[in-house]
PDB file of C-alpha atoms in Angstrom:
ATOM      1  CA  UNK A  40      52.080  45.204 148.841  1.00  0.00           C
ATOM      2  CA  UNK A  41      52.953  48.283 150.870  1.00  0.00           C
ATOM      3  CA  UNK A  42      55.855  50.629 150.134  1.00  0.00           C
ATOM      4  CA  UNK A  43      57.651  49.490 153.314  1.00  0.00           C
ATOM      5  CA  UNK A  44      57.276  45.811 152.310  1.00  0.00           C
ATOM      6  CA  UNK A  45      58.650  46.569 148.851  1.00  0.00           C
ATOM      7  CA  UNK A  46      61.836  48.275 150.047  1.00  0.00           C
ATOM      8  CA  UNK A  47      62.296  45.638 152.750  1.00  0.00           C
ATOM      9  CA  UNK A  48      62.340  42.903 150.107  1.00  0.00           C
ATOM     10  CA  UNK A  49      65.369  44.420 148.331  1.00  0.00           C
ATOM     11  CA  UNK A  50      68.779  42.972 149.275  1.00  0.00           C
ATOM     12  CA  UNK A  51      70.633  46.209 148.502  1.00  0.00           C
ATOM     13  CA  UNK A  52      70.403  48.995 151.035  1.00  0.00           C
ATOM     14  CA  UNK A  53      67.848  51.706 150.312  1.00  0.00           C
ATOM     15  CA  UNK A  54      68.037  55.129 151.947  1.00  0.00           C
ATOM     16  CA  UNK A  55      65.514  57.865 151.086  1.00  0.00           C
ATOM     17  CA  UNK A  56      65.704  61.524 152.072  1.00  0.00           C
ATOM     18  CA  UNK A  57      63.593  64.569 151.435  1.00  0.00           C
ATOM     19  CA  UNK A  58      64.965  67.489 149.412  1.00  0.00           C
ATOM     20  CA  UNK A  59      66.753  68.857 152.491  1.00  0.00           C
ATOM     21  CA  UNK A  60      68.606  65.590 153.201  1.00  0.00           C
ATOM     22  CA  UNK A  61      66.472  64.380 156.124  1.00  0.00           C
ATOM     23  CA  UNK A  62      65.974  60.599 156.172  1.00  0.00           C
ATOM     24  CA  UNK A  63      62.361  59.634 155.518  1.00  0.00           C
ATOM     25  CA  UNK A  64      62.803  55.876 154.974  1.00  0.00           C
ATOM     26  CA  UNK A  65      65.360  53.078 154.767  1.00  0.00           C
ATOM     27  CA  UNK A  66      65.323  49.321 154.656  1.00  0.00           C
ATOM     28  CA  UNK A  67      66.932  46.813 157.017  1.00  0.00           C
ATOM     29  CA  UNK A  68      69.557  45.955 154.396  1.00  0.00           C
ATOM     30  CA  UNK A  69      70.825  49.545 154.649  1.00  0.00           C
ATOM     31  CA  UNK A  70      71.391  49.164 158.395  1.00  0.00           C
ATOM     32  CA  UNK A  71      73.004  45.742 157.941  1.00  0.00           C
ATOM     33  CA  UNK A  72      75.388  46.891 155.189  1.00  0.00           C
ATOM     34  CA  UNK A  73      76.377  50.160 156.842  1.00  0.00           C
ATOM     35  CA  UNK A  74      76.492  49.047 160.462  1.00  0.00           C
ATOM     36  CA  UNK A  75      74.978  52.375 161.531  1.00  0.00           C
ATOM     37  CA  UNK A  76      73.900  51.650 165.128  1.00  0.00           C
ATOM     38  CA  UNK A  77      71.292  54.391 165.647  1.00  0.00           C
ATOM     39  CA  UNK A  78      67.832  55.340 164.452  1.00  0.00           C
ATOM     40  CA  UNK A  79      68.423  57.650 161.503  1.00  0.00           C
ATOM     41  CA  UNK A  80      64.820  58.476 160.583  1.00  0.00           C
ATOM     42  CA  UNK A  81      64.431  62.237 160.659  1.00  0.00           C
ATOM     43  CA  UNK A  82      68.180  62.826 160.863  1.00  0.00           C
ATOM     44  CA  UNK A  83      69.911  64.934 158.241  1.00  0.00           C
ATOM     45  CA  UNK A  84      72.617  63.194 156.243  1.00  0.00           C
ATOM     46  CA  UNK A  85      75.093  65.963 157.171  1.00  0.00           C
ATOM     47  CA  UNK A  86      74.772  64.967 160.851  1.00  0.00           C
ATOM     48  CA  UNK A  87      75.697  61.392 159.899  1.00  0.00           C
ATOM     49  CA  UNK A  88      78.926  62.764 158.407  1.00  0.00           C
ATOM     50  CA  UNK A  89      79.524  64.990 161.448  1.00  0.00           C
ATOM     51  CA  UNK A  90      79.065  61.965 163.750  1.00  0.00           C
ATOM     52  CA  UNK A  91      81.475  59.874 161.603  1.00  0.00           C
ATOM     53  CA  UNK A  92      78.740  57.368 160.750  1.00  0.00           C
ATOM     54  CA  UNK A  93      79.375  57.864 157.030  1.00  0.00           C
ATOM     55  CA  UNK A  94      82.525  59.115 155.318  1.00  0.00           C
ATOM     56  CA  UNK A  95      80.862  60.790 152.332  1.00  0.00           C
ATOM     57  CA  UNK A  96      77.384  61.298 150.911  1.00  0.00           C
ATOM     58  CA  UNK A  97      75.865  60.761 147.494  1.00  0.00           C
ATOM     59  CA  UNK A  98      72.708  62.430 148.829  1.00  0.00           C
ATOM     60  CA  UNK A  99      74.435  65.767 149.413  1.00  0.00           C
ATOM     61  CA  UNK A 100      75.896  65.675 145.899  1.00  0.00           C
ATOM     62  CA  UNK A 101      72.476  64.926 144.364  1.00  0.00           C
ATOM     63  CA  UNK A 102      70.899  67.811 146.306  1.00  0.00           C
ATOM     64  CA  UNK A 103      73.675  70.144 145.071  1.00  0.00           C
ATOM     65  CA  UNK A 104      73.681  69.004 141.444  1.00  0.00           C
ATOM     66  CA  UNK A 105      70.187  67.673 140.844  1.00  0.00           C
ATOM     67  CA  UNK A 106      71.793  64.759 139.003  1.00  0.00           C
ATOM     68  CA  UNK A 107      72.340  61.051 139.611  1.00  0.00           C
ATOM     69  CA  UNK A 108      75.610  60.478 141.481  1.00  0.00           C
ATOM     70  CA  UNK A 109      77.620  57.403 142.462  1.00  0.00           C
ATOM     71  CA  UNK A 110      80.301  57.164 145.141  1.00  0.00           C
ATOM     72  CA  UNK A 111      82.241  54.410 146.866  1.00  0.00           C
ATOM     73  CA  UNK A 112      81.809  54.792 150.615  1.00  0.00           C
ATOM     74  CA  UNK A 113      83.285  52.822 153.517  1.00  0.00           C
ATOM     75  CA  UNK A 114      80.896  52.438 156.445  1.00  0.00           C
ATOM     76  CA  UNK A 115      81.448  51.777 160.186  1.00  0.00           C
ATOM     77  CA  UNK A 116      80.749  48.083 159.507  1.00  0.00           C
ATOM     78  CA  UNK A 117      83.936  48.059 157.403  1.00  0.00           C
ATOM     79  CA  UNK A 118      81.830  47.444 154.319  1.00  0.00           C
ATOM     80  CA  UNK A 119      82.859  49.124 151.103  1.00  0.00           C
ATOM     81  CA  UNK A 120      79.742  50.012 149.159  1.00  0.00           C
ATOM     82  CA  UNK A 121      78.791  51.578 145.854  1.00  0.00           C
ATOM     83  CA  UNK A 122      76.186  54.218 146.659  1.00  0.00           C
ATOM     84  CA  UNK A 123      74.084  55.636 143.841  1.00  0.00           C
ATOM     85  CA  UNK A 124      71.899  58.627 144.629  1.00  0.00           C
ATOM     86  CA  UNK A 125      68.919  59.243 142.354  1.00  0.00           C
ATOM     87  CA  UNK A 126      66.961  62.510 142.335  1.00  0.00           C
ATOM     88  CA  UNK A 127      63.156  62.408 142.344  1.00  0.00           C
ATOM     89  CA  UNK A 128      61.391  65.468 140.955  1.00  0.00           C
ATOM     90  CA  UNK A 129      57.785  66.617 141.117  1.00  0.00           C
ATOM     91  CA  UNK A 130      55.803  67.626 138.007  1.00  0.00           C
ATOM     92  CA  UNK A 131      57.275  71.135 138.187  1.00  0.00           C
ATOM     93  CA  UNK A 132      60.851  69.836 138.167  1.00  0.00           C
ATOM     94  CA  UNK A 133      61.439  70.567 141.862  1.00  0.00           C
ATOM     95  CA  UNK A 134      63.562  68.041 143.789  1.00  0.00           C
ATOM     96  CA  UNK A 135      61.370  66.253 146.327  1.00  0.00           C
ATOM     97  CA  UNK A 136      63.404  63.171 147.320  1.00  0.00           C
ATOM     98  CA  UNK A 137      66.755  61.479 146.913  1.00  0.00           C
ATOM     99  CA  UNK A 138      66.723  57.676 146.711  1.00  0.00           C
ATOM    100  CA  UNK A 139      70.075  56.009 147.379  1.00  0.00           C
ATOM    101  CA  UNK A 140      70.914  52.424 146.531  1.00  0.00           C
ATOM    102  CA  UNK A 141      73.709  50.973 148.678  1.00  0.00           C
ATOM    103  CA  UNK A 142      75.378  47.921 147.125  1.00  0.00           C
ATOM    104  CA  UNK A 143      77.833  45.922 149.242  1.00  0.00           C
ATOM    105  CA  UNK A 144      80.992  45.439 147.158  1.00  0.00           C
ATOM    106  CA  UNK A 145      82.454  42.703 149.398  1.00  0.00           C
ATOM    107  CA  UNK A 146      81.190  39.786 147.312  1.00  0.00           C
ATOM    108  CA  UNK A 147      82.154  41.473 144.057  1.00  0.00           C
ATOM    109  CA  UNK A 148      85.652  42.240 145.384  1.00  0.00           C
ATOM    110  CA  UNK A 149      86.045  38.615 146.542  1.00  0.00           C
ATOM    111  CA  UNK A 150      85.044  37.311 143.101  1.00  0.00           C
ATOM    112  CA  UNK A 151      87.448  39.747 141.450  1.00  0.00           C
ATOM    113  CA  UNK A 152      90.313  38.578 143.703  1.00  0.00           C
ATOM    114  CA  UNK A 153      89.507  34.909 143.005  1.00  0.00           C
ATOM    115  CA  UNK A 154      89.501  35.552 139.255  1.00  0.00           C
ATOM    116  CA  UNK A 155      92.832  37.353 139.512  1.00  0.00           C
ATOM    117  CA  UNK A 156      94.371  34.430 141.469  1.00  0.00           C
ATOM    118  CA  UNK A 157      92.959  31.930 138.965  1.00  0.00           C
ATOM    119  CA  UNK A 158      94.503  33.848 136.070  1.00  0.00           C
ATOM    120  CA  UNK A 159      97.842  33.984 137.873  1.00  0.00           C
ATOM    121  CA  UNK A 160      97.796  30.214 138.395  1.00  0.00           C
ATOM    122  CA  UNK A 161      97.148  29.630 134.698  1.00  0.00           C
TER     123      UNK A 161
END
């Protein structure tokens, strides 16, 4: 199984940048969840903020801190998502990539609301 096939099989969005924040890979789920309408390969995450395609970036925080970071971000699709950025280091401890998982919170929020209504009815 190729790398591309592996990330394509994941239902959460996956977005991978190099150590400078340039997109090197993503899966289709990322595009579906975010609603970003353009090709982002090779684009720096800061330009996505500048173009109002994303409101915030876990990637930028990971590059700054070198640590795993999670943020809730609302995308152009209207989707609210939990984005977790994970640093990837080489053998010398140098940051080489940031891998972000983008989890759509819509279903979770719907289940939470249904549980709240059910408790209120009881």
